[in-house]
Amino acid sequence: MSTELSPHVSDVTPGHGALRPARSWLHSDAPSLSLNGPWRFRLSPTASGPEDFAEDGFDDQGWDTIPVPSHWVLEGDGAYGQPIYTNIRFPFPIDPPHVPDENPTGDYRRHFDLPAGWSDAERVLLRFDGVESLFRVWVNGVEVGGASGSRLAHEFDVTAEVRAGDNTVAVRVHQWSAASYVEDQDQWWLPGIFRDVTLLARPVGGIEDVWLRTGYEDGHGRIEAEVTADPSAFPVTLRIPELAIEHVWNAPGEITPLDVPAVLPWSAEVPRLYEATVSTAAESVALRVGFRTVEIRGDLFLVNGRRVVFHGVNRHETHPERGRVFDEEHAREDLARMKRFNVNAIRTSHYPPHPRLLDLADELGFWVVLECDLETHGFDQVDWVGNPSDDPAWREVCLDRIRRSVERDKNHPGIVIWSLGNEAGTGGNLAAMSAWVHARDAGRPVHYEGDYTGEYTDIYSRMYASVPETEQIGAADARSPLLNCTPAQSARQRGKPFLLCEYAHAMGNGPGAFDQYEALVRRYPRLHGGFVWEWRDHGLLATAADGTPYYAYGGDFGEVVHDGNFVMDGMLLSNDVPSPSLFEFAAVTRPIDFVFEGGKVAVTNLRHTADSADLGFRWRVEHDGVPVVSGELAVPVLAAGESGWAPVPPVPVASDAETWLTIEAALTRPTPWAPAGHVVATAQLDCTERRVVPAVRSRDDWRPGDGNLSVGIAEFSGGSLVRLADRPVTGPRLELFRAPTDNDESPSDGVEGSDDSIAGTSNADLWRRDGLDRLTARRVRVEHTADALRTLDKVSAANSAVWVMMESTWSLEDGELELRVEIEPSRGWRTVWPRIGIRFELPDGAAPVDGAEWFGLGPLESYPDSLQAARTGRFTATVRDLSVDYARPQETGHRSELRRLTLTSGAADVLHISTLPDTRGRRPGFTLGRHTPQQIARAGHPFELADSTTSHLVIDAAQHGLGSRACGPDVWPEFALRPESRTIRLRIAAG
């Protein structure tokens, strides 16, 4: 056999041999045989190699066994190579269409018995639902063809090759090929046969393809059927029993639109599906039909005549152990989780998902933007020279990909937009793809973000537009030019619906500003919401040298070129744990809105379709977080988009406690995605009577001292705290540093900076430049009175001439120990600060501080531009649960607007801390953890944080916002923390 280099790896032809045209993924009663399971496997380091493995009698007993579907780099504990993560960069030279000779190539073999009775089949097809990236197929030693398009379905006619009894199928898979240039999709490169392999018996007189296009208007439905079958297969019967439909077409020419007089519409909120079959004498195909009409009317995107707001996420297929291998149970729970967090839309970034995922989306209810398997982002590195999107040699590749995307999934009512792909520049091939879609499916619009001027798409789409820019797009009177547009092109784009196909980059601790974008969507109808980047982290489960499991990211597998933890950018952690950002998203996108006015509350149903009959409204009143009375709120049933009033219940107000009224909207009955009682929206009203804050007592009897004394439960040596309530405690130490978030570490673009940002430089770099992570103090003065101690410290960093003065006053006030800290910066600070706080160290001793109870905002972490999910109440958590295990350790755990905090050790109280607001009514927040910000900042993974013998408490007067700068706008100026004077006042008591 030949051992020459395979010519196929550099071939831009999308497929060859007995490859069949694209068609729907159908649920048919025709016989099929799954070829999933164990296959024989051999990995070679190059694309060359003998092809004798494909011969019928080849002895593969010495080969390994690998499961199909799977990715070979995730099998064998590294024996078959390692995953590679890149965002934009190609992990091979940019030399299209060529790839290196060092091209890992997997050879697969398995046997199967042709089922009895299949000899009567008109055709036998071999179907591959996903292979990365290029594969060739042999059956019984005969090459039947090959194809590329990793996330696309390919069927080969193997009728002439199969035989009764034992058969052999052999597949050669190349990791790299010309196709890799158009599959640069910000994800792990994971080669192999990773979706199902199926043998299909196509019966004589069967149905080749079906498309039931539906429409809906005012209670009436419409079906336009397209049936692909040989004329001899007729008559064909359409049955929808629930609608009493049994319609027979005796010949292809008889297939005409069918009016349905009374149907319920399909929507993402009320996903009403009707079971349908299309049958011939030889085969029956089952479909689920949803009636809906998609249209663009002016600058509005409508489904069933109503404007759609996409509260969406970008969804990659990823699992920490399986990679892109589909698991239906896990996928169903994943979608149910989306619904519970008010996600109503999915952009299938950046390829069609496993086809069953779309069945589940139809069933549970999601608006879907179905994206083609196309991205050429790496050509941005060479100014798009040679980009396949505008090279005629690649046109058939592009057209084949969009055809296979649309044809496979065209029956799904949840798909309301077709997307040509992602980050592939622009060019004639994309325009040709759009033209094909428009000709094939006039019922759904075409999306592609890179068509900035709107030459060939129906929707204006952008990524990571800032809040001001988004407002300029939405405002009816705006005239400023849009990105890369002339004034005329800008006017054209403003005449279309606008979609943020990616926004709010959810990497690490963040993003901020969900609520600002949502406010714009409510204000400007042209703005139709968007899709958060992205749904979940892509961490791959790995093991550290000491056996500790962790979630790996780029660079953890020894890649030569990689993009680090940029693949960890979801609102769901790799282990399915929702991050605080997901709770924030759910709070902002709540389907029910509450506005308090006088003695009433206005309740608005923000849904697209559903009324509020499935919801119950309940209220409760709490005094300092303790429930005192509750009841049901009488809210009328509200149609979608309707508002109504309800009386606010009588609220007993306490004179010595904060009084809060909380209203919740919750499901009254279970759904496929949530139990009864699941809360979909919450609002709070502060009913507290105003109370006077104790004034700072003036003292004029300060005198110098050595600082060796006690003030109440506090003991000092040399003016420094050494014990509190008979346990070792040190502090307060000025803390201006936080372990940088991924947004903090992202370089500024020099445009959207929240303060004196420097293009190409991150905030974290500026903080390190200014020494905020290595502050040192010089004691300037120690003074005391009979019941008070005052110290003054000058805090600065090596090689810095700017400083902060910190005055700490310990005193007894009304029998309580009070600490007042005045923080005042010098002039000359040039950038934002991460925080203004004080830190205490609490060594474990005999009773480690391992938990906290607090009254303030909770239950999860919160920051200035991410507060919507937080509510005022009383909460309890362990130190471990106060932090989030972000894939790269970073700032976490801050709870805002603290009133009272109790540090606990087991069931025992250790210390009680109360806060007093400053003169502007601002209260501090707190962070409690087992590591300092500096220790956290030095770790690349959670397992790199050594065991600690100390708990660290930081009381923050203020924190810098989160923003979305890892890929998007910086912190909004309102939430940026500039160097400023702040005061922290605490009352401390023994537990």
CSV table of C-alpha atoms in Angstrom, one decimal, residues 61 63 70 97 153 182 194 242 251 272 293 301 316 331 333 345 351 353 432 556 702 708 758 786 817 820 854 857 900:
chain,number,residue,atom,x,y,z
A,61,GLN,CA,-5.2,-7.6,17.6
A,63,TRP,CA,-3.9,-2.3,18.6
A,70,SER,CA,-14.5,10.0,22.2
A,97,PRO,CA,-4.2,25.1,3.0
A,153,ALA,CA,-23.1,15.3,9.7
A,182,VAL,CA,-11.9,27.4,9.2
A,194,PHE,CA,-16.5,12.3,19.0
A,242,GLU,CA,-53.9,16.0,18.6
A,251,ALA,CA,-48.2,12.5,-5.6
A,272,ARG,CA,-46.1,23.9,22.7
A,293,THR,CA,-43.8,32.8,12.7
A,301,PHE,CA,-37.4,41.1,15.5
A,316,HIS,CA,-20.0,25.5,23.5
A,331,ALA,CA,-27.3,18.1,28.5
A,333,GLU,CA,-29.9,19.1,33.2
A,345,ALA,CA,-31.9,31.8,24.3
A,351,TYR,CA,-21.1,25.3,15.2
A,353,PRO,CA,-24.4,21.1,18.5
A,432,ALA,CA,-22.7,33.5,-1.0
A,556,ASP,CA,-1.4,22.9,31.5
A,702,TRP,CA,-4.2,62.6,73.9
A,708,ASN,CA,1.6,48.9,75.6
A,758,ILE,CA,-2.7,53.0,29.6
A,786,ALA,CA,-7.4,56.7,79.7
A,817,LEU,CA,-14.9,48.6,71.8
A,820,ARG,CA,-12.2,54.0,63.7
A,854,TRP,CA,-23.7,38.2,59.0
A,857,LEU,CA,-26.0,41.8,51.5
A,900,ARG,CA,-23.1,42.9,61.7
